CSV table of C-alpha atoms in Angstrom, one decimal:
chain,number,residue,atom,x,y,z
A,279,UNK,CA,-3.5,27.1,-7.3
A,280,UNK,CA,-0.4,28.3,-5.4
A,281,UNK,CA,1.9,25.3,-5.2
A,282,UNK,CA,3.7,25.1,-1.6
A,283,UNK,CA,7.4,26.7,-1.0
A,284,UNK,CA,8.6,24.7,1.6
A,285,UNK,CA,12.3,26.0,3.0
A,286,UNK,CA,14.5,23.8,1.8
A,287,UNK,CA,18.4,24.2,2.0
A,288,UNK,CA,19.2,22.0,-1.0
A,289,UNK,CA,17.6,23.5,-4.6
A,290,UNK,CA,15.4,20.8,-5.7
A,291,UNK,CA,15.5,18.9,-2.4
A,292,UNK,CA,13.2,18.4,0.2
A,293,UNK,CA,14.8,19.6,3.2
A,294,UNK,CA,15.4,16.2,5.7
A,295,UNK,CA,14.1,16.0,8.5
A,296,UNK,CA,15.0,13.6,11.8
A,297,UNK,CA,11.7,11.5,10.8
A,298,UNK,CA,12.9,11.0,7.2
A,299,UNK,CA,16.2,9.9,8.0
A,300,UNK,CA,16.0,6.1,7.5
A,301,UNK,CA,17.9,4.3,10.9
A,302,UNK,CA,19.2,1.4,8.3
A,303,UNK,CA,19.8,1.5,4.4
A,304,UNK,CA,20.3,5.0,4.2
A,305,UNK,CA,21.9,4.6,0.7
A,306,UNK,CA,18.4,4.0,-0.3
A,307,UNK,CA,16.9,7.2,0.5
A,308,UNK,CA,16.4,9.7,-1.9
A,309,UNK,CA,15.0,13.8,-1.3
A,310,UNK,CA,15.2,14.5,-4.4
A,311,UNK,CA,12.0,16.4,-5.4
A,312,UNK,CA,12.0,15.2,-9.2
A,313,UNK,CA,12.7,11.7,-8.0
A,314,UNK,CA,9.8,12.0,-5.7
A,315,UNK,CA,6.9,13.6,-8.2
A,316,UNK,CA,8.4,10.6,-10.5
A,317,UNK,CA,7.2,8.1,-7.8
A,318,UNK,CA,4.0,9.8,-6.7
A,319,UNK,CA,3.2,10.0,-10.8
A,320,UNK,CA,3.8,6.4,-10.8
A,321,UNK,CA,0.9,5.2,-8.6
A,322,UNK,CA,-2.8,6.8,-7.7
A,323,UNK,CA,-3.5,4.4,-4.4
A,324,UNK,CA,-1.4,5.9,-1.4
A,325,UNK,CA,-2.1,4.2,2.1
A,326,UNK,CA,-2.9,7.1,4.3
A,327,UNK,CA,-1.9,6.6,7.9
A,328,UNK,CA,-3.5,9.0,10.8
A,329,UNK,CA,-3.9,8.6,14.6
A,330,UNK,CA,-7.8,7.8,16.3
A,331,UNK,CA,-7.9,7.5,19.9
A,332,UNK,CA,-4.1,6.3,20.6
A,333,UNK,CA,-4.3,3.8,17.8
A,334,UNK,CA,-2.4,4.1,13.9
A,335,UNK,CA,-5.2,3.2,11.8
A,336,UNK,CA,-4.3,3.1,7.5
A,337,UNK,CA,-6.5,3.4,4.6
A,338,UNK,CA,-5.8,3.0,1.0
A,339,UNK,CA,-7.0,5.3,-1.3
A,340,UNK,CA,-7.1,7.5,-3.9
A,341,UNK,CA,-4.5,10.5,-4.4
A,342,UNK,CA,-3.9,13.1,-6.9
A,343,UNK,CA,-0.6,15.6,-7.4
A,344,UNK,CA,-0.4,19.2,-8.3
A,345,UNK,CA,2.6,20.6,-8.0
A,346,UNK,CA,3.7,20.3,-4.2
A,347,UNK,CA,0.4,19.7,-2.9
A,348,UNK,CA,-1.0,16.2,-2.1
A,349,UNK,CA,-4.6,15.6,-2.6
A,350,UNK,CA,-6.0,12.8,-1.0
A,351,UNK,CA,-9.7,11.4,-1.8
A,352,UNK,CA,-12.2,10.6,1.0
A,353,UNK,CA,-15.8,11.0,1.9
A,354,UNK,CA,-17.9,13.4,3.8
A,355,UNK,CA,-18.5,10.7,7.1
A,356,UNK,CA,-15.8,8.7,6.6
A,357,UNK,CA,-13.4,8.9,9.8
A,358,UNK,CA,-10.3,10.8,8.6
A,359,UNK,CA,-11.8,13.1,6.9
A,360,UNK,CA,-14.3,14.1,9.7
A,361,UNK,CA,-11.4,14.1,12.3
A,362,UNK,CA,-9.1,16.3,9.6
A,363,UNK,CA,-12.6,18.6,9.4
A,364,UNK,CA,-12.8,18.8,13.1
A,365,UNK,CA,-8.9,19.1,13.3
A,366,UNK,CA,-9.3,23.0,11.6
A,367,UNK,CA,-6.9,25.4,10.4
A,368,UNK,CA,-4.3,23.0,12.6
A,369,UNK,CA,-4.6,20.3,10.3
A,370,UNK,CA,-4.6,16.4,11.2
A,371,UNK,CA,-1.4,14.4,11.6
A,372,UNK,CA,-1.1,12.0,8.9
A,373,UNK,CA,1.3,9.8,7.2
A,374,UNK,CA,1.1,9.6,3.4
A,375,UNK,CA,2.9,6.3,1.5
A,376,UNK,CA,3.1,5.3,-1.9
A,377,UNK,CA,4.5,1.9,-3.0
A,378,UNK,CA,5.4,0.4,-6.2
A,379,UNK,CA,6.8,-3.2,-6.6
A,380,UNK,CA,9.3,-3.9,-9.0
A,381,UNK,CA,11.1,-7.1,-8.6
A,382,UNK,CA,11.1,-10.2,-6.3
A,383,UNK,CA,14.5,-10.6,-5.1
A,384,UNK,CA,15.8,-14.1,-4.6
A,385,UNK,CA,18.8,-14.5,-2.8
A,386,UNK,CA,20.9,-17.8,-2.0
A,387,UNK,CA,20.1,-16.9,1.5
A,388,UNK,CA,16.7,-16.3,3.3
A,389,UNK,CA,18.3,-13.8,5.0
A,390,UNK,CA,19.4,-11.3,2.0
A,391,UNK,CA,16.0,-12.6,0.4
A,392,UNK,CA,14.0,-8.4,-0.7
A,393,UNK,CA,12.1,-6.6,-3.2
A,394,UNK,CA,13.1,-4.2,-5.9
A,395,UNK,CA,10.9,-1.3,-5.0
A,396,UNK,CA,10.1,2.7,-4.6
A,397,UNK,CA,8.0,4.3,-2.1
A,398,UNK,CA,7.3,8.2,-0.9
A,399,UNK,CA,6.1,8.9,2.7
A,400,UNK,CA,4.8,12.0,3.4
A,401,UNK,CA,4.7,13.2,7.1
A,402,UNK,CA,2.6,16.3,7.6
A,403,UNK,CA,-0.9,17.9,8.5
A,404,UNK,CA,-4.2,17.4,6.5
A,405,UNK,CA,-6.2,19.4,5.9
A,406,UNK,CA,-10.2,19.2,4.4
A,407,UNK,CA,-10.3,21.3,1.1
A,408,UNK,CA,-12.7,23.4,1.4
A,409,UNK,CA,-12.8,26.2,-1.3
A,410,UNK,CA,-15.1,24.8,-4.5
A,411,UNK,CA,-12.2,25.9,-6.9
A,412,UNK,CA,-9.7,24.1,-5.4
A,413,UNK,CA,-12.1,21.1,-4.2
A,414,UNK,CA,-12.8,21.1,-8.0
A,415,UNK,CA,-9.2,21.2,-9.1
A,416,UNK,CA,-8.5,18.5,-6.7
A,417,UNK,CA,-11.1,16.1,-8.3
A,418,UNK,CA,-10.0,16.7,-11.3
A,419,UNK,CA,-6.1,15.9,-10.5
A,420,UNK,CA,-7.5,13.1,-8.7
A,421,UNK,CA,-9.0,11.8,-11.9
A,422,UNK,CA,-6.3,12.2,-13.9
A,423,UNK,CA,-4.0,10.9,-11.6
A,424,UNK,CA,-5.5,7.1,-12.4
A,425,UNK,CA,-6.2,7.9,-16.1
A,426,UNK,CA,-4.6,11.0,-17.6
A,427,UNK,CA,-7.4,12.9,-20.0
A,428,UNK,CA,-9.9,11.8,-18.3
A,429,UNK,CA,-11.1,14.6,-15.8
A,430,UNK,CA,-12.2,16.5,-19.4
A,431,UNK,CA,-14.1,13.3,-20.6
A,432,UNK,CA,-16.1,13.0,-18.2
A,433,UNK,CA,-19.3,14.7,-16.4
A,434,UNK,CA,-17.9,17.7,-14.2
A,435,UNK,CA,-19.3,17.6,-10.3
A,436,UNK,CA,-22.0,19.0,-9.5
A,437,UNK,CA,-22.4,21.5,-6.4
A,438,UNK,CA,-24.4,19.1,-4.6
A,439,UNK,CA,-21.4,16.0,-5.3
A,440,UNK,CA,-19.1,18.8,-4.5
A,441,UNK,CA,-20.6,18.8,-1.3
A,442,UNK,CA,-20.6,15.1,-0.6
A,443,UNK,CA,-17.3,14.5,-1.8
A,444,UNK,CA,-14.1,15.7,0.9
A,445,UNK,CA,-10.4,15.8,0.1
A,446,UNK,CA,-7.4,16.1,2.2
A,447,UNK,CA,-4.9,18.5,1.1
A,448,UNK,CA,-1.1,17.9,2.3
A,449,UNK,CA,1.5,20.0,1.4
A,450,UNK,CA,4.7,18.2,0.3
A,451,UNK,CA,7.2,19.4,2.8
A,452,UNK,CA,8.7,16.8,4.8
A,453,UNK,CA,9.0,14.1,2.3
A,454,UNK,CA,11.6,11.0,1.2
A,455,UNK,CA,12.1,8.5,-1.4
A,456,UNK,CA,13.1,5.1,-0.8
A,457,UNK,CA,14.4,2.8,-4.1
A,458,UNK,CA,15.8,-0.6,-3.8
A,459,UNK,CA,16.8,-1.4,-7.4
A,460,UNK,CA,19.2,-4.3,-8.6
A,461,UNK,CA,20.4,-8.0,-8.2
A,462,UNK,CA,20.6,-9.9,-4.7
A,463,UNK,CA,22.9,-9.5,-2.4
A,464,UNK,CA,24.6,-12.4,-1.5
A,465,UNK,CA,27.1,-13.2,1.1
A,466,UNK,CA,30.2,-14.2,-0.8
A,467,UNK,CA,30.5,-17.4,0.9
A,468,UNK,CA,27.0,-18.2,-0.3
A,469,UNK,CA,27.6,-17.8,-4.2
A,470,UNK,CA,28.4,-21.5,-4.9
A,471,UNK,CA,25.3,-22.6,-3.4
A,472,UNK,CA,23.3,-24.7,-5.4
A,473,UNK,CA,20.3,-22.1,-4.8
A,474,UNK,CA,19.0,-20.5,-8.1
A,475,UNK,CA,19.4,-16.6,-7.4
A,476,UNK,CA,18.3,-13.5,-9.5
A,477,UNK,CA,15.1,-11.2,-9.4
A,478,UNK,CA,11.4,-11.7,-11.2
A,479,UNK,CA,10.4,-8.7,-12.5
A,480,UNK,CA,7.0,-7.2,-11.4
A,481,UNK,CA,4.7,-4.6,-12.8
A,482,UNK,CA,1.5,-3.2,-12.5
A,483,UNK,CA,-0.4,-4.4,-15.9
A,484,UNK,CA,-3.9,-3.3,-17.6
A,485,UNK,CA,-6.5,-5.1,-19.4
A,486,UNK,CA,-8.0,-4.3,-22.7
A,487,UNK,CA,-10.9,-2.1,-21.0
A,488,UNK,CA,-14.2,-3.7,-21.0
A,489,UNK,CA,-17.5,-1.1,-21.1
A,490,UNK,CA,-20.0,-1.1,-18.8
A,491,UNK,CA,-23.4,-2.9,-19.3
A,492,UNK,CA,-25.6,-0.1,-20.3
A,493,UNK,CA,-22.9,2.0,-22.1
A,494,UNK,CA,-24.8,3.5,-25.5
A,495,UNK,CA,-23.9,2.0,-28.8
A,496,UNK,CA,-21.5,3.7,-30.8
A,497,UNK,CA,-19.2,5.0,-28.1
A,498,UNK,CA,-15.4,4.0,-28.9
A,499,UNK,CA,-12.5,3.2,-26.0
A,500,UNK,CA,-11.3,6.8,-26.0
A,501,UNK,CA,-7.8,7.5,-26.9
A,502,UNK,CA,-6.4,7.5,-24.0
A,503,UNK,CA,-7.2,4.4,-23.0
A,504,UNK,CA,-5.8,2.8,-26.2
A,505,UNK,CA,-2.6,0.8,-24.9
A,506,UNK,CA,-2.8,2.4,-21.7
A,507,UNK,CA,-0.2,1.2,-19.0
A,508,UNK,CA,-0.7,3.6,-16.2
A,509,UNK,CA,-1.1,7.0,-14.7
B,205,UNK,CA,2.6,-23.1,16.6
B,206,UNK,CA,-0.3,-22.6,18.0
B,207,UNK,CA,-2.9,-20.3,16.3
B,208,UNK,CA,-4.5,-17.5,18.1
B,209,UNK,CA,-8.4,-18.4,18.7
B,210,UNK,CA,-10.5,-14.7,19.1
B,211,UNK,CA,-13.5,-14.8,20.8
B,212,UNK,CA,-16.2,-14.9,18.0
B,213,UNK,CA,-19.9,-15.0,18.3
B,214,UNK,CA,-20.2,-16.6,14.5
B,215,UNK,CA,-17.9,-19.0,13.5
B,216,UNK,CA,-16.3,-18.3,10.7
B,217,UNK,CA,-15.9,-14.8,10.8
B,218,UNK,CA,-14.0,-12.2,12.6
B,219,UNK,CA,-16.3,-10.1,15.4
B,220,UNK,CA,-16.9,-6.9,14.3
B,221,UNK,CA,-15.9,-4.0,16.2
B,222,UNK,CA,-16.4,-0.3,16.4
B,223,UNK,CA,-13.2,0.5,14.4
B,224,UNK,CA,-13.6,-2.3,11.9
B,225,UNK,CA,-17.3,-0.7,11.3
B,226,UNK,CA,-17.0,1.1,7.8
B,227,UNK,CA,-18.9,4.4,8.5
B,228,UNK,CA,-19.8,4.4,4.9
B,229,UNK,CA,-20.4,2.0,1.6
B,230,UNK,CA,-20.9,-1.0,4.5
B,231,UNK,CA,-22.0,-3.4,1.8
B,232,UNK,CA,-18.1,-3.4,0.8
B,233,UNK,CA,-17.3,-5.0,4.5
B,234,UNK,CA,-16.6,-8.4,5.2
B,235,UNK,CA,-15.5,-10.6,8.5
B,236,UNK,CA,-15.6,-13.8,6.8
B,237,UNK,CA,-12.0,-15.3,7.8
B,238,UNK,CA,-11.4,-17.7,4.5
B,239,UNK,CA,-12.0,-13.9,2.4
B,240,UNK,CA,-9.4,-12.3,4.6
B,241,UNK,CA,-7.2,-14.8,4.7
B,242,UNK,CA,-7.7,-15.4,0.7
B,243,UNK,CA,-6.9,-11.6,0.1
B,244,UNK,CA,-4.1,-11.7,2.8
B,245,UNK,CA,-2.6,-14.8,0.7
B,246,UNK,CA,-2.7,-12.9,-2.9
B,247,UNK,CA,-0.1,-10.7,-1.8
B,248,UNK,CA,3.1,-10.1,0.4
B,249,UNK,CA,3.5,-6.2,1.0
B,250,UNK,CA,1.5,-4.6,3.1
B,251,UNK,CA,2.1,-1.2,4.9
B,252,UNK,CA,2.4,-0.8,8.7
B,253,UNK,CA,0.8,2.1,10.9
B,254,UNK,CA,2.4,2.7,14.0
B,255,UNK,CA,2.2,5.8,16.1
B,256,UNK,CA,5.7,7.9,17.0
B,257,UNK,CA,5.3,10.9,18.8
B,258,UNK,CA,1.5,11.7,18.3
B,259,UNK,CA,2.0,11.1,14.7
B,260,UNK,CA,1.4,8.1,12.7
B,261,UNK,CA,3.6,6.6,10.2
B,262,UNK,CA,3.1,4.3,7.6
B,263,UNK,CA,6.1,2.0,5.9
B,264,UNK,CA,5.9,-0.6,3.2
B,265,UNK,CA,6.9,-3.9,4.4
B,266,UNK,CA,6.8,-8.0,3.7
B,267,UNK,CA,4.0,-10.0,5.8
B,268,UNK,CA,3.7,-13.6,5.8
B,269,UNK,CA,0.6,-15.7,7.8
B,270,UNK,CA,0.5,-18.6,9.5
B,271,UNK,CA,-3.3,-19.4,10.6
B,272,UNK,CA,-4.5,-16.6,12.3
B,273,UNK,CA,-1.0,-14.8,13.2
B,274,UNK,CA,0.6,-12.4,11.0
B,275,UNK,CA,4.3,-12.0,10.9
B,276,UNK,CA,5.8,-8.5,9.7
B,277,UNK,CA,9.6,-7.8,8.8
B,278,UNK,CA,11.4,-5.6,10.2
B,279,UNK,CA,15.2,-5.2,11.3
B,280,UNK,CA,16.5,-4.5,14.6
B,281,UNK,CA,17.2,-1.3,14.9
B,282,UNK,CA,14.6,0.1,13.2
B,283,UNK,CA,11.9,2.4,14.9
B,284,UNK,CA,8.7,0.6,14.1
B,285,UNK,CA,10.8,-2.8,15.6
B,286,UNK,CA,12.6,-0.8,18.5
B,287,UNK,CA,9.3,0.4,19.5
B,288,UNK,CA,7.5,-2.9,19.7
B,289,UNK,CA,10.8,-4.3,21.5
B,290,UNK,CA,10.1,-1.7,24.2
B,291,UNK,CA,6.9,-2.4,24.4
B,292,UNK,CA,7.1,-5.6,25.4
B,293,UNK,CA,4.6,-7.6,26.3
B,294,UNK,CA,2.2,-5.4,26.0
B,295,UNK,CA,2.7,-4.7,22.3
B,296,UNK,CA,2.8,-2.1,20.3
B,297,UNK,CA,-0.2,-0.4,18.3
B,298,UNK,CA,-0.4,-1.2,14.8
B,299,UNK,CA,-2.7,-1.0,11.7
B,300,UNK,CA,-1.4,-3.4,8.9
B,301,UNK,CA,-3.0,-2.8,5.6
B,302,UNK,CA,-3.3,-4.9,2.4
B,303,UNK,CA,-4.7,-3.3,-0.3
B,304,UNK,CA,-4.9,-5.2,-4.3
B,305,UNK,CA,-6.2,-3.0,-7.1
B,306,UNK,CA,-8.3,-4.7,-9.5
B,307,UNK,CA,-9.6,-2.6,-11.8
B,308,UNK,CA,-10.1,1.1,-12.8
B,309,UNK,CA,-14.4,2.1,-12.9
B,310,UNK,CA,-14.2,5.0,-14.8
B,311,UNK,CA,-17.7,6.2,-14.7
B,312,UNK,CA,-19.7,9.0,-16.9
B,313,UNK,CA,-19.1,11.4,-13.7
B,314,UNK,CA,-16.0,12.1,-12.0
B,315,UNK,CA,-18.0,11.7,-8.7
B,316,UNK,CA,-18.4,8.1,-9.7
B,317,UNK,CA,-15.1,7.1,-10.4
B,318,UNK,CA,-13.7,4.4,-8.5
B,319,UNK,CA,-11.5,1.0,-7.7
B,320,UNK,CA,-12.1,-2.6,-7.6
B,321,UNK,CA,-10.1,-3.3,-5.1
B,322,UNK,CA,-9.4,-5.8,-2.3
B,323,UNK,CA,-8.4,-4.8,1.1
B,324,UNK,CA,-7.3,-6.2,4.8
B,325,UNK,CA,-7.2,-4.0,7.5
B,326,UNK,CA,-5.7,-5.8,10.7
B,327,UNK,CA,-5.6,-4.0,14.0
B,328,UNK,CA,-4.2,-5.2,17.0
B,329,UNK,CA,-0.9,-5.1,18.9
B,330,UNK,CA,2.4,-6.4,17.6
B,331,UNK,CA,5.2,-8.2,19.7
B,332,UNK,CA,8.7,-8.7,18.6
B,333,UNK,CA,9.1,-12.4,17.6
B,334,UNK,CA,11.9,-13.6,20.1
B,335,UNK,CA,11.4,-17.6,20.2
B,336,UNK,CA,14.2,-18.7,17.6
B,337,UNK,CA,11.8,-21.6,16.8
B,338,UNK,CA,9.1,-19.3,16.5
B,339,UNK,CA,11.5,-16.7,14.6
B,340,UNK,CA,12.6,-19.3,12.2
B,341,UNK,CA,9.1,-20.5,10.9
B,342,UNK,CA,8.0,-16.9,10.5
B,343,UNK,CA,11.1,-16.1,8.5
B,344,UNK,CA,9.9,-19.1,6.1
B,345,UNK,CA,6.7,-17.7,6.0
B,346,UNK,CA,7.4,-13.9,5.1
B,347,UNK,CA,10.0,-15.9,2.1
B,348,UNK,CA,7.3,-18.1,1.0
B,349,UNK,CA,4.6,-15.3,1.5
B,350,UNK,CA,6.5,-14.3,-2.0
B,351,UNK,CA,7.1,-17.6,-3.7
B,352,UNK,CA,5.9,-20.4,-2.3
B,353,UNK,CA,8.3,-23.2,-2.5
B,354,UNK,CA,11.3,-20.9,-2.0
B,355,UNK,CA,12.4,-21.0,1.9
B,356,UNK,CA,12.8,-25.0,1.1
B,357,UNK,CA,15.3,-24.0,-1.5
B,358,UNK,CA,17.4,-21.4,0.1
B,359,UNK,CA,20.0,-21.2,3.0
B,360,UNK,CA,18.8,-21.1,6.0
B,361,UNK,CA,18.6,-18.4,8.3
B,362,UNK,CA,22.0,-18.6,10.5
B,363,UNK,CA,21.7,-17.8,14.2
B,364,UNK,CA,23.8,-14.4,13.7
B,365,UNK,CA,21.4,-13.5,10.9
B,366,UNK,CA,18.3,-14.5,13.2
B,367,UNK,CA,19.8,-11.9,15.9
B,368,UNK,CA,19.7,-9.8,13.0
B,369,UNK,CA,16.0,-10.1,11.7
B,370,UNK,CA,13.1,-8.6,13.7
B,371,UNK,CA,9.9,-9.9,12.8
B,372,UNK,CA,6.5,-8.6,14.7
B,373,UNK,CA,3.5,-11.4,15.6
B,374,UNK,CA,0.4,-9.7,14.9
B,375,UNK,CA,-2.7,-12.0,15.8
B,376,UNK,CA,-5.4,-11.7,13.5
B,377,UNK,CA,-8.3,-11.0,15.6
B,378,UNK,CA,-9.9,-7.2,15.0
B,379,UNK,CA,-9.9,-7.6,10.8
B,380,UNK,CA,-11.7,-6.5,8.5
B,381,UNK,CA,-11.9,-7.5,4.7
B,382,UNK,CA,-13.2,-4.6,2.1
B,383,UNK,CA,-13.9,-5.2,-1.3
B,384,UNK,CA,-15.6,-3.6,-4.6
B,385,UNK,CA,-16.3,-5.0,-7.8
B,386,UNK,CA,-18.2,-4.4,-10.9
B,387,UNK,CA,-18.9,-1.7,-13.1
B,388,UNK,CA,-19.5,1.7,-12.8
B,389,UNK,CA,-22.7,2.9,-10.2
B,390,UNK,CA,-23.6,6.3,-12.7
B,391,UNK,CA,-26.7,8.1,-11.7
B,392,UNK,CA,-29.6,7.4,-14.0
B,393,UNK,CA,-29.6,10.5,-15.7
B,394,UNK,CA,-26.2,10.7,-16.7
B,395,UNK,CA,-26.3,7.0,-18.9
B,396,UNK,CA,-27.0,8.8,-22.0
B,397,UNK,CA,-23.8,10.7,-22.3
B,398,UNK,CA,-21.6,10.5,-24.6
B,399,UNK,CA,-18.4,9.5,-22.4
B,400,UNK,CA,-17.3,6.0,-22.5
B,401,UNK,CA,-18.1,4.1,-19.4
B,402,UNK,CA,-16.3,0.7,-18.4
B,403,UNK,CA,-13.8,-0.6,-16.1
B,404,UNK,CA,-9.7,-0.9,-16.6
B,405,UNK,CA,-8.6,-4.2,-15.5
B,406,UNK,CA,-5.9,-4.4,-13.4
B,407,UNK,CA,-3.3,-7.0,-12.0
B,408,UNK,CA,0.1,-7.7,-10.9
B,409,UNK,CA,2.1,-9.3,-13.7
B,410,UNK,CA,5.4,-11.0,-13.2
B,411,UNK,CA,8.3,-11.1,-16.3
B,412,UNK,CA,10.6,-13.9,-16.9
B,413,UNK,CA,13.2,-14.3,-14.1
B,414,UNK,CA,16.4,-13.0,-14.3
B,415,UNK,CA,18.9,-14.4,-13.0
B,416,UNK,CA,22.2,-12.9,-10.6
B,417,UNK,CA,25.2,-11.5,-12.3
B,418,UNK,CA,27.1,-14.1,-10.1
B,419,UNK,CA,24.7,-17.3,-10.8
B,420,UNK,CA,26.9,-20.1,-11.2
B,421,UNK,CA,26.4,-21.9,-14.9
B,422,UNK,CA,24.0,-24.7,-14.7
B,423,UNK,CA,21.5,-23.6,-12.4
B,424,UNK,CA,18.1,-23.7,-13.9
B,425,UNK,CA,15.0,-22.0,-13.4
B,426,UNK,CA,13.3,-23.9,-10.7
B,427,UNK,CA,9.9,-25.3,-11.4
B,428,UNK,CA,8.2,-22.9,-8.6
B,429,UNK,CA,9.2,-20.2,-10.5
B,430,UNK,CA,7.9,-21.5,-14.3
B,431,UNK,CA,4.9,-19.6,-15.2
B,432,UNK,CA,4.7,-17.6,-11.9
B,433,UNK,CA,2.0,-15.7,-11.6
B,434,UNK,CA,2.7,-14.6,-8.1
B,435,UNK,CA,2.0,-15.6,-4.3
């Protein structure tokens, strides 16, 4: 699969755009294209944000990255994806955002109270993959996305699940990062409060993985699932 | 304050609407109020859909709920807030999301892979909070959203830094709850293959706390924050 070219004025920069300017904390922002396939390689749920009848309406789900294309999952019927369908060549306006949480910031104030955190938004059209090579490379980077290895260890679709299965394809183009990282920040007049202050790490963290009811005897926790911590 | 009271034809459960209708996997949907609220109260970041220039957009930000309102952070000045100012009293669109993973279902077939998950979707119109009294709880209630116990022990909210802080009232009245559990759902035909089959578990896990550069000595850990295991 081609990977998009996007113009871009800065090498290994997405080029910025009015709507990824950021109208506070701009010293957070990022367009850094390796700093943004770091974040999207983070995560595999993405809230996907599109417009029906006037109204935002957001979804989580699942999403998969090959080089600077987007893949979002869906279904045949469900709304986006028949609106993106109906929506053509044109593509459907969406909004694409990633999220991780990395810290609780407690600061001596409400106020300067935050989160340690990085997120990607994606602005840009959807549109429904439709070409069986590329829905099937799409699956498979979806896959892979939430457990790396696995699209090869497991059953291949079928034309008929090819069929019933839809995915969004959105070209990474207009794109930022956003990364608040470090301690609170306190007003100085506020440091000899008697307020404890500092930040509780958070992560994401996996279970030992526990097989399914009917799985056949004699089938080990494959490899790659052997101290696993995350796509 | 006063909490919002929708017009509900079963008690105990939000009415169902067109757009809160999944189109598919329906058996996932829920209205019962004490499940959305229980899912709202598991987590404090949720992502907000708003609509700007035909297109939506989705941004990460804190929530906090007090009975059937949500309360969303924002800053003045930026667009999502700036819009819903000039709305007025008419509000603004929104979608707020909440979305927890639970567990990765990696099933025999790639069709069948999947998330436990736990969702909110909220839709409805958001105001810009501009009662200070009003403005003041909801501040408490996006800190305490995080860790409860913590707007008691932390310096109020001065009235410059109220000016400051937007916060948009969201009622909670067009919700919907969506949730999947359990193991994989493979086709019949496909349980004797030889992939392993099971689900991931998955959770949000909280390290030790660490506290400010600049924390004055003999501050300890409050108790609130000993064996956090989040909000």
């Amino acid at each position: 699969m081609e990977s998009a070219m996007p113009s871009s004025t800065v090498p290994g920069q997405y080029e910025q755009t009015e709507r990824t300017t950021p109208t506070r904390a701009r010293e957070r922002a990022s367009y850094d294209r390796a700093r943004v396939h770091a974040i999207l390689d983070a995560g595999y749920v993405c809230h996907l944000g599109f417009v029906r009848d006037g109204a935002p309406a957001v979804l989580p789900t699942l999403y998969g990255r090959i080089g600077e294309r987007l893949y979002v999952h869906g279904s045949t019927g469900s709304r986006p994806l028949r609106a993106a369908g109906g929506a053509g060549e044109e593509g459907m306006p969406v909004c694409v955002t990633v999220t991780h949480v990395d810290g609780l910031v407690l600061a001596r104030s409400a106020f300067h109270h935050s989160l340690n955190y990085r997120s990607v938004v994606v602005h840009g059209r959807a549109r429904q993959v439709t070409d069986p090579a590329e829905l099937t490379a799409a699956l498979d980077a979806l896959v892979d996305q939430v457990v790396p290895g696995r699209a090869a260890d497991s059953r291949p679709a079928s034309p008929k699940e090819l069929a019933a299965t839809a995915v969004l394809r959105l070209d990474l183009e207009e794109v930022s990062a956003k990364v608040r990282e470090g301690g609170p920040n306190d007003d100085p007049e506020d440091l000899s409060l008697p307020h404890w202050s500092g930040v509780v790490p958070v992560a994401r963290s996996y279970g030992a993985p526990v097989p399914a009811d009917d799985l056949a005897p004699g089938i080990p926790v494959p490899a790659y699932l052997t101290g696993f911590t995350g796509g």
